[in-house]
mmCIF file of C-alpha atoms and ligand atoms in Angstrom:
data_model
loop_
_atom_site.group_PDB
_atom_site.id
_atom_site.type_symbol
_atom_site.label_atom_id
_atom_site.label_comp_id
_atom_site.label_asym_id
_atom_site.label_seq_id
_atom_site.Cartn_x
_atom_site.Cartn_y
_atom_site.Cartn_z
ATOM 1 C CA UNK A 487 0.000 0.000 0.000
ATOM 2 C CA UNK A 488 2.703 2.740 -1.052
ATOM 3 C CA UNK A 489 2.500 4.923 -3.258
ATOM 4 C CA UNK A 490 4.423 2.847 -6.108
ATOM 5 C CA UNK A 491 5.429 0.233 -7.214
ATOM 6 C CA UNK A 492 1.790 -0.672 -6.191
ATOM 7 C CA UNK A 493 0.976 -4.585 -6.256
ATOM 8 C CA UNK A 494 0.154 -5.630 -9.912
ATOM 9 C CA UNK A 495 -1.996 -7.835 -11.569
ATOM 10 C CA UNK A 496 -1.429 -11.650 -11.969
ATOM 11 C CA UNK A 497 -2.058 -11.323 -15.838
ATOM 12 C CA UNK A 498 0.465 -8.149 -16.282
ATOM 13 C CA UNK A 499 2.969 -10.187 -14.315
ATOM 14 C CA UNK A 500 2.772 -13.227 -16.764
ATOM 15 C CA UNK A 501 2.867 -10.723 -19.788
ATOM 16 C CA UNK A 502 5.879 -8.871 -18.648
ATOM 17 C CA UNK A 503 7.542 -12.862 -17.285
ATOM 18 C CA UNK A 504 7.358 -13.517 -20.996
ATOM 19 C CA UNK A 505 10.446 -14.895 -23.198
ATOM 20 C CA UNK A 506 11.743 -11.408 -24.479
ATOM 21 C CA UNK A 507 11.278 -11.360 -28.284
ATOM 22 C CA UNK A 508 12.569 -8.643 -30.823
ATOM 23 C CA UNK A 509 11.106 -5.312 -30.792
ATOM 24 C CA UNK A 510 10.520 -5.830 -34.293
ATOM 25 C CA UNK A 511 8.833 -8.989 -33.779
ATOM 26 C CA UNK A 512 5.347 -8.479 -34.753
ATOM 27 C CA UNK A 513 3.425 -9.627 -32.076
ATOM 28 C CA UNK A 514 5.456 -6.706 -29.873
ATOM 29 C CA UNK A 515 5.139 -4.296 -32.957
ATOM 30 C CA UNK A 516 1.542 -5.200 -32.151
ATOM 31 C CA UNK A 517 1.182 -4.817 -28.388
ATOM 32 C CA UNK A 518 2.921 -1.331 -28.821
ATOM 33 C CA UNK A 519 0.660 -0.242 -31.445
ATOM 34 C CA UNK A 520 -2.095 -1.228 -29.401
ATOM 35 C CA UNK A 521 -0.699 0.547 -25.939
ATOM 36 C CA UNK A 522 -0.386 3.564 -28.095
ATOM 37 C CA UNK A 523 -3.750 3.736 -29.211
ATOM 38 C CA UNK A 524 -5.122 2.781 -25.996
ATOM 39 C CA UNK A 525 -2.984 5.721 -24.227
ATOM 40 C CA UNK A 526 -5.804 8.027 -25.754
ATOM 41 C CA UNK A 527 -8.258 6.638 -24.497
ATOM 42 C CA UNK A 528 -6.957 6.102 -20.509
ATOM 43 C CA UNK A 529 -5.785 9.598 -20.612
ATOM 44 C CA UNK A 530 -9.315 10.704 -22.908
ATOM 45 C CA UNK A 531 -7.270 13.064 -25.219
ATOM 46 C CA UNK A 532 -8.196 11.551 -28.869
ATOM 47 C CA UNK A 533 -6.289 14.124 -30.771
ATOM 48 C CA UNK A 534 -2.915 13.718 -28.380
ATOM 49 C CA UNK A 535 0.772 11.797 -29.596
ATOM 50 C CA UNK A 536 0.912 9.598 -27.409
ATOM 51 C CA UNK A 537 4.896 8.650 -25.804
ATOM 52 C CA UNK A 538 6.220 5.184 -24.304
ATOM 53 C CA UNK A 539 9.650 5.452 -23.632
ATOM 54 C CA UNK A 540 11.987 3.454 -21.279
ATOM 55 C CA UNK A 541 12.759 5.448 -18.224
ATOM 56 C CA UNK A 542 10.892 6.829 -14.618
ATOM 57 C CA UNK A 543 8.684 9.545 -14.507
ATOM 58 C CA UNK A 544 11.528 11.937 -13.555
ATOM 59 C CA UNK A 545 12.271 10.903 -17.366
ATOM 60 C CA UNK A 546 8.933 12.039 -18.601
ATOM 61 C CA UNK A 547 9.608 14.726 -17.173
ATOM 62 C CA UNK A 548 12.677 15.723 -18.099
ATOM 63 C CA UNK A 549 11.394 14.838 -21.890
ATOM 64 C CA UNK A 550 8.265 17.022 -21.693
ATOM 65 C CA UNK A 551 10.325 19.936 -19.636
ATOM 66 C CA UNK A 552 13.552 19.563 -22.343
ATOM 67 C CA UNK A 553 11.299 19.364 -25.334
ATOM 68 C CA UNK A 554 9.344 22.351 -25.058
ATOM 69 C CA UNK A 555 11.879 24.606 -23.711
ATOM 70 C CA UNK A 556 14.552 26.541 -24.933
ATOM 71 C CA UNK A 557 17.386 28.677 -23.031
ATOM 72 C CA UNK A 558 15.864 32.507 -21.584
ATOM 73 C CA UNK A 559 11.991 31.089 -21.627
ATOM 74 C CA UNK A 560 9.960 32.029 -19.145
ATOM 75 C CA UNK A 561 8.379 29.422 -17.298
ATOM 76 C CA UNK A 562 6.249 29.116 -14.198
ATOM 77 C CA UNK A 563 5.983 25.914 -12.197
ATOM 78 C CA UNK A 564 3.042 25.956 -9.167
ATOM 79 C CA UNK A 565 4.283 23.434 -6.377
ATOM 80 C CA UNK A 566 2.497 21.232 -4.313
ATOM 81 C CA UNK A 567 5.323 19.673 -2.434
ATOM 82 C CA UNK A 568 8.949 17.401 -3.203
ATOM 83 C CA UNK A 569 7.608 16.302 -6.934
ATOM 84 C CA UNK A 570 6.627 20.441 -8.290
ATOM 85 C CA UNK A 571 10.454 21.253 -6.546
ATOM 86 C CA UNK A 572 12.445 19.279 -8.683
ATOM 87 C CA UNK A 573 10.314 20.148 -11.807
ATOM 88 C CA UNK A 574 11.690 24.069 -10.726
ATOM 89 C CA UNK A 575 15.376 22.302 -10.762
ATOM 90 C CA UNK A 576 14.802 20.204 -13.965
ATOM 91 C CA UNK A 577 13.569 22.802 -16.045
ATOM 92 C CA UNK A 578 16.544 25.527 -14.824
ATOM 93 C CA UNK A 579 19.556 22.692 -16.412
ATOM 94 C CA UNK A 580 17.517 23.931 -19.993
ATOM 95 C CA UNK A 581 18.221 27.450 -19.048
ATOM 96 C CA UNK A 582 14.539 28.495 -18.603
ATOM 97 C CA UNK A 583 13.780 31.501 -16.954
ATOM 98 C CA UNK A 584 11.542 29.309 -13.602
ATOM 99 C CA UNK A 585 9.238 31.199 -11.581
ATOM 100 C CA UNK A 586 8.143 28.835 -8.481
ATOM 101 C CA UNK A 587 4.806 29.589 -6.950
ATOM 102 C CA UNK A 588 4.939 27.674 -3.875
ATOM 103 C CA UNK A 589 1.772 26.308 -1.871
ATOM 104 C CA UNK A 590 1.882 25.933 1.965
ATOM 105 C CA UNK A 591 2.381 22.395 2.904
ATOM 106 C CA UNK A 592 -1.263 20.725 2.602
ATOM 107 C CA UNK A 593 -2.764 23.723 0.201
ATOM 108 C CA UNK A 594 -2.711 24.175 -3.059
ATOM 109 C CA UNK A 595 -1.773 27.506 -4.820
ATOM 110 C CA UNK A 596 -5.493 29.108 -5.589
ATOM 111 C CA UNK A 597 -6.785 29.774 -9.217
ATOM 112 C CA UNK A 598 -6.810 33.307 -9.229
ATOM 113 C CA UNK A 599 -2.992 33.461 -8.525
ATOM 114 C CA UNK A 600 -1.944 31.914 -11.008
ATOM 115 C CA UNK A 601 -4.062 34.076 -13.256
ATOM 116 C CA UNK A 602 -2.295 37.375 -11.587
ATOM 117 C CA UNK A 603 0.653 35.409 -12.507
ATOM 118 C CA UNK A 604 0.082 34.824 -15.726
ATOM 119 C CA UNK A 605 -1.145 38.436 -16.429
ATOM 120 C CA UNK A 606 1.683 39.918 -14.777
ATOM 121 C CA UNK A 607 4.167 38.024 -17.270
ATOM 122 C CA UNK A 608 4.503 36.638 -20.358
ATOM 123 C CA UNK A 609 5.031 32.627 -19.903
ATOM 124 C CA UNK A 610 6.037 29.957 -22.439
ATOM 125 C CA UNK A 611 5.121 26.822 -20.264
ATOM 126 C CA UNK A 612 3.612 26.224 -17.188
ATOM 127 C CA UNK A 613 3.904 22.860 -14.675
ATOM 128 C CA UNK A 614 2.065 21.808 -12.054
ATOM 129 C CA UNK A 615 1.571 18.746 -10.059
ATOM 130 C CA UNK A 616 -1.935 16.724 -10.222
ATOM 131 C CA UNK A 617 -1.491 14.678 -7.191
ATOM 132 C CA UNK A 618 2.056 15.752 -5.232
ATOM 133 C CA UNK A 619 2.929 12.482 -3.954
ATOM 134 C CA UNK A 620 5.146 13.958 -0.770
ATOM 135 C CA UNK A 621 1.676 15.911 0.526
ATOM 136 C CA UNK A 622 -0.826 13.745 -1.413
ATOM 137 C CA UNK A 623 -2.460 17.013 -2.533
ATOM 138 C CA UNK A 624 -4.450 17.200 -5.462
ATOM 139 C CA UNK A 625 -4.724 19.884 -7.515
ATOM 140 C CA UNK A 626 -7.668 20.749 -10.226
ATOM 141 C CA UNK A 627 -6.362 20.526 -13.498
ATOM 142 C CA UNK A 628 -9.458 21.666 -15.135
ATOM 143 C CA UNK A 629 -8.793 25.232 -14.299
ATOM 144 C CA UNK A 630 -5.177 25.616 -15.059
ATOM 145 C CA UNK A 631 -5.671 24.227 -18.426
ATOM 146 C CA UNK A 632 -8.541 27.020 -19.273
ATOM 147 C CA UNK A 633 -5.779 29.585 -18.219
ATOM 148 C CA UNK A 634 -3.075 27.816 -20.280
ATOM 149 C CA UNK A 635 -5.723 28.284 -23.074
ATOM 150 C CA UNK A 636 -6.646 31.608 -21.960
ATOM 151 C CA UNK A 637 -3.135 32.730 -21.586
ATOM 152 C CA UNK A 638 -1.618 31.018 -24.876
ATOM 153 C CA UNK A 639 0.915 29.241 -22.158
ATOM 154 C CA UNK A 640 1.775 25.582 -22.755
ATOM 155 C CA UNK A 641 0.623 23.151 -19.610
ATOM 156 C CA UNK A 642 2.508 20.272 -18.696
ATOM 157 C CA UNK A 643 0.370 17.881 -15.994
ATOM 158 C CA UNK A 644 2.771 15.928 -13.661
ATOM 159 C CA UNK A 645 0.391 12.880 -13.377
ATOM 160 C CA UNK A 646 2.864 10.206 -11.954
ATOM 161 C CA UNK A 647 0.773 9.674 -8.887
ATOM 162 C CA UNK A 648 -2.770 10.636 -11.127
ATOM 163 C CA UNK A 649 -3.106 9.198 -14.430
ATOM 164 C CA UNK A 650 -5.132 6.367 -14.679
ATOM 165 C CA UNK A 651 -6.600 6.436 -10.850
ATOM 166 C CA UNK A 652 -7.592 10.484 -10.608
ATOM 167 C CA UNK A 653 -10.203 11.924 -13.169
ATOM 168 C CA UNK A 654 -8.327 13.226 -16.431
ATOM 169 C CA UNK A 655 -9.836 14.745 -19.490
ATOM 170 C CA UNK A 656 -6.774 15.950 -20.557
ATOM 171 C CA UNK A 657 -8.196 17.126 -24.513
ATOM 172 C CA UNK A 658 -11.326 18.578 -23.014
ATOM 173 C CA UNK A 659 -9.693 20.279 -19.759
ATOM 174 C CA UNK A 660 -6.605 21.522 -22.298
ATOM 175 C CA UNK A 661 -3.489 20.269 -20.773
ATOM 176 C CA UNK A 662 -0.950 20.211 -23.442
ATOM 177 C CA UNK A 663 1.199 17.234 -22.061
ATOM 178 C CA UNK A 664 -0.153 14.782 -18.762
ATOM 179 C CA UNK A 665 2.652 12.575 -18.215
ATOM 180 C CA UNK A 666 3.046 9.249 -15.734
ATOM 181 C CA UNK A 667 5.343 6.422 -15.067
ATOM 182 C CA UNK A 668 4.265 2.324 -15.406
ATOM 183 C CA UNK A 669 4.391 1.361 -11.342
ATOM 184 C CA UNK A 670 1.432 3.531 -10.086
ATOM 185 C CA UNK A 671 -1.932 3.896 -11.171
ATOM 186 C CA UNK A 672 -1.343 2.787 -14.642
ATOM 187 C CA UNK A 673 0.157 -0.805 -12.771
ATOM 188 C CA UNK A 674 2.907 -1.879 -14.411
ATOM 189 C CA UNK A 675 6.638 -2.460 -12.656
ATOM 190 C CA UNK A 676 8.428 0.606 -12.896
ATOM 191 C CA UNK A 677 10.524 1.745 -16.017
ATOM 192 C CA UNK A 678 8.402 2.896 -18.280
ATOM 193 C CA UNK A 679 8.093 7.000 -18.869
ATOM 194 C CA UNK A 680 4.694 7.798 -20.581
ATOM 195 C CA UNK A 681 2.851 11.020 -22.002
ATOM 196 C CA UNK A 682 0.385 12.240 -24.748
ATOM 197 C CA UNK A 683 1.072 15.461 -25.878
ATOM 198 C CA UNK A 684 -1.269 17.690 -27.560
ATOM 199 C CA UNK A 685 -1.216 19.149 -30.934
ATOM 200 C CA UNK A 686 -0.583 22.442 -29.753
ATOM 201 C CA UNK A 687 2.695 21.215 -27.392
ATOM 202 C CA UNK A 688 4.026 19.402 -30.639
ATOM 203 C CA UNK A 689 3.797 22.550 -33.213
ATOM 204 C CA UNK A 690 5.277 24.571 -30.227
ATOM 205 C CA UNK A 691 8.124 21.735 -30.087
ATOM 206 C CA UNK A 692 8.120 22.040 -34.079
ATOM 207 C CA UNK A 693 8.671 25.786 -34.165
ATOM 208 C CA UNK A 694 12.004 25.637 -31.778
ATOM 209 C CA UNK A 695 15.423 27.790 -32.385
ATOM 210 C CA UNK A 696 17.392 25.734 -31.004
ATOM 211 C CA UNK A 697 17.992 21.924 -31.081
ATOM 212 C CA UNK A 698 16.399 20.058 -27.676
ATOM 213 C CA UNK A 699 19.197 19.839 -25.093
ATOM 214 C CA UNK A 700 18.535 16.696 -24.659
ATOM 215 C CA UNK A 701 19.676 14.046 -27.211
ATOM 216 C CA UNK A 702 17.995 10.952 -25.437
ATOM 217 C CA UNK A 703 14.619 13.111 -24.509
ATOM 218 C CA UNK A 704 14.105 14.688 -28.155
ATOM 219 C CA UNK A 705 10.970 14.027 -30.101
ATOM 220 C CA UNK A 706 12.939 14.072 -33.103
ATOM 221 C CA UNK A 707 14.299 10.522 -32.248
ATOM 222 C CA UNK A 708 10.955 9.313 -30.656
ATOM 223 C CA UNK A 709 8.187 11.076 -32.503
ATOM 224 C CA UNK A 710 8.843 8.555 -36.090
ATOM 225 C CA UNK A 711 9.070 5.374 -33.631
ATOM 226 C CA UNK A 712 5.920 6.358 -32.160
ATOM 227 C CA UNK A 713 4.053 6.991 -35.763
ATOM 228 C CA UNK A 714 5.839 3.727 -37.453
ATOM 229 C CA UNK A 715 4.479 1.086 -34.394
ATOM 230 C CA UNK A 716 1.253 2.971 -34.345
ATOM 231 C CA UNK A 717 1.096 1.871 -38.164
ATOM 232 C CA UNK A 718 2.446 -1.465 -37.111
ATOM 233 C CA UNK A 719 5.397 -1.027 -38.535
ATOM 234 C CA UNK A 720 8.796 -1.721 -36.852
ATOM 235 C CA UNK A 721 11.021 1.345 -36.230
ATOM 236 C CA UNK A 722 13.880 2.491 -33.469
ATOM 237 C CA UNK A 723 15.835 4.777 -31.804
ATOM 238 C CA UNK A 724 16.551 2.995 -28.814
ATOM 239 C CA UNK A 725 15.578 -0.352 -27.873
ATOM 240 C CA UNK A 726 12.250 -0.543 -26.256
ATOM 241 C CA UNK A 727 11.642 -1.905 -22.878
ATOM 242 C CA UNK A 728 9.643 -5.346 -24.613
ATOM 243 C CA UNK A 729 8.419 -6.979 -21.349
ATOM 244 C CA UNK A 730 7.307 -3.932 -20.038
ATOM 245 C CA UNK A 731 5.381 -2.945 -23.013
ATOM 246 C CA UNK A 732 4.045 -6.337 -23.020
ATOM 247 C CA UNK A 733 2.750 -5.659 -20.247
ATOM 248 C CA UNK A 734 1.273 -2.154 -20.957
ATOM 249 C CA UNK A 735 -1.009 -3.869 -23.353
ATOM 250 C CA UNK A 736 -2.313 -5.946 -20.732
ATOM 251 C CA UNK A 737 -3.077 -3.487 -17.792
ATOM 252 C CA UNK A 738 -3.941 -0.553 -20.018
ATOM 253 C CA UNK A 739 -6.752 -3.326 -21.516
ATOM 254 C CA UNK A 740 -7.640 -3.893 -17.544
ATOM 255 C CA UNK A 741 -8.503 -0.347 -17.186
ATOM 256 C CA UNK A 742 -10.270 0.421 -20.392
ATOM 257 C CA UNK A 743 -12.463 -3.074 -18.671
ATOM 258 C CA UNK A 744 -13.128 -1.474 -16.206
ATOM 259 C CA UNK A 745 -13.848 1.622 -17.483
ATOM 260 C CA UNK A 746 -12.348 5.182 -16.724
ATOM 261 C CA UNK A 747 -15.905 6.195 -14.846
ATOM 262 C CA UNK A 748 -15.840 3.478 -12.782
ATOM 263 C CA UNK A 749 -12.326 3.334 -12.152
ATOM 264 C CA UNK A 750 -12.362 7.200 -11.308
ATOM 265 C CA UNK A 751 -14.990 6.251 -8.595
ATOM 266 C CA UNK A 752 -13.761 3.660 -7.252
ATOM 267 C CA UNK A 753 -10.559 5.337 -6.350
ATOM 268 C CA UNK A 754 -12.344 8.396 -4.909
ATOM 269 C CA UNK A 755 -14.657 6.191 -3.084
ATOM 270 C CA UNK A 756 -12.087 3.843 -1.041
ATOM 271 C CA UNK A 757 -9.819 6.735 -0.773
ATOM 272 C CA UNK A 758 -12.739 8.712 0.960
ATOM 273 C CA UNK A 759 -13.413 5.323 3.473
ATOM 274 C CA UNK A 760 -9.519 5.564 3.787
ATOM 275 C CA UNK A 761 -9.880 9.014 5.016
ATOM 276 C CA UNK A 762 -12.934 8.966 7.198
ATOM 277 C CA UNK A 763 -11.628 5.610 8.964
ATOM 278 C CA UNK A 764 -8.008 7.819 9.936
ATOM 279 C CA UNK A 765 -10.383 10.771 11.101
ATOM 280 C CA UNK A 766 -12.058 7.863 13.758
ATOM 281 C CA UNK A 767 -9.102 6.853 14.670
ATOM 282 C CA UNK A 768 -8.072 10.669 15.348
ATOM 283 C CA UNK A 769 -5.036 11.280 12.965
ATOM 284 C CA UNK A 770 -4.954 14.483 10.004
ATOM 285 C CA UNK A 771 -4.111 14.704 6.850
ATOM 286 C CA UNK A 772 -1.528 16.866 5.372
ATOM 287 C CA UNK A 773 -4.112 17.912 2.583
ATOM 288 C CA UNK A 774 -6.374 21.141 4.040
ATOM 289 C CA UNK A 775 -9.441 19.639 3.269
ATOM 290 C CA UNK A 776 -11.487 16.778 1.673
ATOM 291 C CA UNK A 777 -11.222 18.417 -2.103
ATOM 292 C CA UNK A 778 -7.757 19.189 -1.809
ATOM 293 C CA UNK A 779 -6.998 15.196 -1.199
ATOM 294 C CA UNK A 780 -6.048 12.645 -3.716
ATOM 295 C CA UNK A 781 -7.874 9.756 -4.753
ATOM 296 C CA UNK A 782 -4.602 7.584 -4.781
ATOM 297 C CA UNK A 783 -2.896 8.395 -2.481
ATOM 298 C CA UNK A 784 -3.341 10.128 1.675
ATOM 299 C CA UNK A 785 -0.910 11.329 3.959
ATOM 300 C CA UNK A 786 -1.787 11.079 7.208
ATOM 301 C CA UNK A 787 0.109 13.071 10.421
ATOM 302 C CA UNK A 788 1.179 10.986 13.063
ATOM 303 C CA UNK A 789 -0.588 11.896 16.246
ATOM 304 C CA UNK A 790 0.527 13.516 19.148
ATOM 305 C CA UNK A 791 2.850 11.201 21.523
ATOM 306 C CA UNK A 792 3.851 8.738 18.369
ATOM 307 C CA UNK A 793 6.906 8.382 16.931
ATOM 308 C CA UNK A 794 7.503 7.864 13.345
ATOM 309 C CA UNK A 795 9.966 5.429 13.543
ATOM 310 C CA UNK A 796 8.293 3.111 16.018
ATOM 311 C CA UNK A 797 5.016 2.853 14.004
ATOM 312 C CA UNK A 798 6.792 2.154 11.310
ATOM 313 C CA UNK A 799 8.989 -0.494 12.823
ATOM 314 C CA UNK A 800 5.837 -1.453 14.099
ATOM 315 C CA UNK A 801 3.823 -1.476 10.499
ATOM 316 C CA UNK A 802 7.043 -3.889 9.222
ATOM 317 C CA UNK A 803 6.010 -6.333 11.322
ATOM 318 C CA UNK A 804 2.023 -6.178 9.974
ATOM 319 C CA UNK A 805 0.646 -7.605 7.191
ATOM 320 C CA UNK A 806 0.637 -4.127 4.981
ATOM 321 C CA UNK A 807 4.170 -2.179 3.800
ATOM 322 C CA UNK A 808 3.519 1.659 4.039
ATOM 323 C CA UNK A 809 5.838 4.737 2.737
ATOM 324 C CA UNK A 810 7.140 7.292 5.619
ATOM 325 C CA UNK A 811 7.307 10.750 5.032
ATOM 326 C CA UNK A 812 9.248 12.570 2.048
ATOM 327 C CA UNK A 813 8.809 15.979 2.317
ATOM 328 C CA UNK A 814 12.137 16.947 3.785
ATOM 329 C CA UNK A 815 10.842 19.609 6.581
ATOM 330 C CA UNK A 816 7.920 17.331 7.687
ATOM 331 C CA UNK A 817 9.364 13.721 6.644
ATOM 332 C CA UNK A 818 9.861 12.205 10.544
ATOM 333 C CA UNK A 819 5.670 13.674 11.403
ATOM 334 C CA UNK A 820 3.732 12.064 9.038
ATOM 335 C CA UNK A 821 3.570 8.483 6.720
ATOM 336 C CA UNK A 822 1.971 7.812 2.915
ATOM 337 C CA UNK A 823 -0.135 5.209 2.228
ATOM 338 C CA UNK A 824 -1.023 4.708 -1.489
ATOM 339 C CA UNK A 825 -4.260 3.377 -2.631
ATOM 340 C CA UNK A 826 -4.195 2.873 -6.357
ATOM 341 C CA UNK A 827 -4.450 0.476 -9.143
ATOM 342 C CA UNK A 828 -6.138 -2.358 -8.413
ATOM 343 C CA UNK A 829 -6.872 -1.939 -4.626
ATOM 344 C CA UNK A 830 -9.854 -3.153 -3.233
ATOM 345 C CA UNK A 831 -12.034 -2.742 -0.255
ATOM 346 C CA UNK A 832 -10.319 -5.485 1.625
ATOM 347 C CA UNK A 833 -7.121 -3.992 1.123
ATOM 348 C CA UNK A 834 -8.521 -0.865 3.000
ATOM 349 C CA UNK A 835 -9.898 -2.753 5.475
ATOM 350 C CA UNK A 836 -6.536 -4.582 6.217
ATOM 351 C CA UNK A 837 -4.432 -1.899 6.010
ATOM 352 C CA UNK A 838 -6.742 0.383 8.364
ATOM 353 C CA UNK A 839 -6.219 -2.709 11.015
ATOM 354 C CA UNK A 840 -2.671 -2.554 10.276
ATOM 355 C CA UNK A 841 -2.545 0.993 11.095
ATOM 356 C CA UNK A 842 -4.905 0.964 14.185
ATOM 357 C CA UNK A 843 -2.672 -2.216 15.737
ATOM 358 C CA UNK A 844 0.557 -0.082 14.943
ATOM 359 C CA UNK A 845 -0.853 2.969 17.051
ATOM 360 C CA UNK A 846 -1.840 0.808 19.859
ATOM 361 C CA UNK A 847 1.696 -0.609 20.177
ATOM 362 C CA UNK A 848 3.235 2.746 20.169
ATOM 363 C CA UNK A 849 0.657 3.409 23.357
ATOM 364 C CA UNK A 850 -1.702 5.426 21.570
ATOM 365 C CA UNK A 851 -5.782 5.139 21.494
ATOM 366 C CA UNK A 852 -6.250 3.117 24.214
ATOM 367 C CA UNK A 853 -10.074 2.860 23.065
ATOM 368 C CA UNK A 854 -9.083 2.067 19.855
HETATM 369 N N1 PMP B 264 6.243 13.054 -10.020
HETATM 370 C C1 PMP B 264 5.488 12.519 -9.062
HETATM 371 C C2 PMP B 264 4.227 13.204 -8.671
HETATM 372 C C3 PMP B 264 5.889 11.332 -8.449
HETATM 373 O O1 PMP B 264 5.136 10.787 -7.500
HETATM 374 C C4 PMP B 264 7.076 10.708 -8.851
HETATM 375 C C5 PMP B 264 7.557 9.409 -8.221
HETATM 376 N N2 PMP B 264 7.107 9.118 -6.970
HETATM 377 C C6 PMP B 264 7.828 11.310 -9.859
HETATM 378 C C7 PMP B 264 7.371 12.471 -10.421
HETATM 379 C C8 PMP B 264 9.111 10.708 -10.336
HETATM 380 O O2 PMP B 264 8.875 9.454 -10.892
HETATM 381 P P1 PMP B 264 10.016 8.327 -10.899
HETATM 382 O O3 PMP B 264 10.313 7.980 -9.477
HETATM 383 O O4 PMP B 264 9.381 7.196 -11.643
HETATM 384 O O5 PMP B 264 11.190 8.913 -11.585
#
């Protein structure tokens, strides 16, 4: 129950266990045609280029932030916690210009400044986190992509601890580039950096000075790979990750079987029974308030008289393995637990046992 790698299917684990063919083979040209394609749908942006490359999320990153920026831009990145941070850092190495609008820890940064922001200064590119997996704060991506519209400003959606478990429309709510990693809510092991960028992000990309500063991370490499397995044709720049794409094909089919409505409430709904079984058993969340907390993911404080390191020593020894803290001011006060992918009820209900048994042996809640 962390917040990634999260526990994966049975049927992903067999696809990705499979004897590694070519990635010209063309049952893998196949399954990578068929991720691509189903990309649009999980991430509900029909019109968007989709990306699967090999690499984390900090790679999708660093491919979305090196792509569409060039030296002296002006960019603004709205953080949420650790994740928004190191998207100020990335972005600087491509000598952008980074304005950092910072949230108090557990808030988000509101609406309207971001709009005085934006009207105060002309901006190429904007970031911001969906879910910031250090605070488990969600932000609204709805209205940041209006004002990316509004503003003619590029939005890139950091949705490494969102897509695929928190409600994204990214071609109706126009974000120009959501972007994840395989081990969270998408539930595949970790290496695989995904995106779909829109068509707006891609002529923006086209109409660069300069080459991308990045010779790995440039769409000029990727962007004919992409379009040639999409046709089912073999193509490459650098060798694909072939189990994990294998099994891509397999979870992203899981989701689209379930169905992005219902997966979207069934996330919010055991992530709200989470929540409201921590408030009975007295502990806080980092998040300010019930809409500013993620569907995948909660952070809860530790209560008064409990140490951090004895619950957790204390939560090794249950049946349930849960994340400590990672913001570095706050990381001894508080613990994540994730709740994404294919989690169920049950898994709530063990872990919230787990977590009520850990208190008691570190002397709090006698009633408990
Ligand atoms: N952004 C967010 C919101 C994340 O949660 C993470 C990983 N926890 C990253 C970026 C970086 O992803 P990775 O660890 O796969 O590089």
């Amino acid at each position: 129950m962390i917040p990634g790698p999260v526990e994966f299917e049975p049927a992903v684990m067999r696809a990705v266990g499979m004897a590694t063919t070519s990635h010209v083979a063309p049952a893998f040209i196949e399954a990578f045609g068929h991720s691509l394609e189903m990309m649009r749908e999980v991430w509900m942006s029909p019109s968007g280029q989709p990306f699967i490359i090999a690499g984390t999320g900090s790679l999708a990153m660093d491919m979305a932030g090196s792509n569409l920026t060039e030296a002296g831009d002006n960019v603004l990145v709205i953080s949420t916690g650790y994740f928004g941070d190191r998207y100020a850092e990335l972005l600087k190495r491509y000598g952008a210009d980074v304005t950092l609008l910072k949230a108090a820890t557990g808030d988000a940064v509101p609406v309207s400044e971001i709009e005085n922001e934006l009207r105060r200064k002309r901006y190429k590119l904007l970031t911001f986190t969906h879910v910031d997996t250090s605070t488990a704060v969600r932000v609204e991506p709805e209205p940041i992509g209006k004002l990316g519209e509004k503003y003619g400003v590029l939005t890139i959606l950091d949705g490494v601890c969102s897509v695929a478990g928190e409600e994204i429309r990214q071609d109706d709510w126009k974000i120009d580039v959501a972007l994840t990693a395989s081990q969270k809510a998408v539930g595949v092991p970790p290496g695989l950096a995904l995106m779909v960028v829109s068509g707006r992000a891609m002529e923006a990309w086209r109409n660069r000075k300069t080459p991308v500063g990045n010779y790995y991370c440039d769409w000029s490499n990727w962007l004919p790979v992409m379009r040639a397995y999409e046709e089912r044709r073999a193509a490459y720049f650098g060798t694909p990750a072939v189990n994990l794409v294998a099994g891509l094909e397999v979870s992203l089919g899981v989701i689209l079987s379930e169905g992005m409505e219902t997966r979207f409430a069934r996330h919010r709904k055991l992530a709200i029974e989470f929540r409201a079984a921590m408030k009975n058993l007295g502990l806080k969340m980092i998040p300010l308030s019930e809409e500013l907390s993620a569907a995948t993911l909660s952070a809860p404080w530790y209560p008064e008289g409990v140490e951090g390191s004895a619950f957790m020593k204390a939560i090794s020894e249950s049946d349930v393995i849960l994340a400590g803290g990672l913001l570095p001011e706050i990381r001894d006060k508080y613990f994540r637990v994730g709740h994404m992918g294919s989690v169920t009820g049950g898994d709530i209900l063990t872990t919230v046992a787990s977590i009520a048994n850990a208190l008691k042996s570190c002397g709090y809640g006698s009633g408990i």
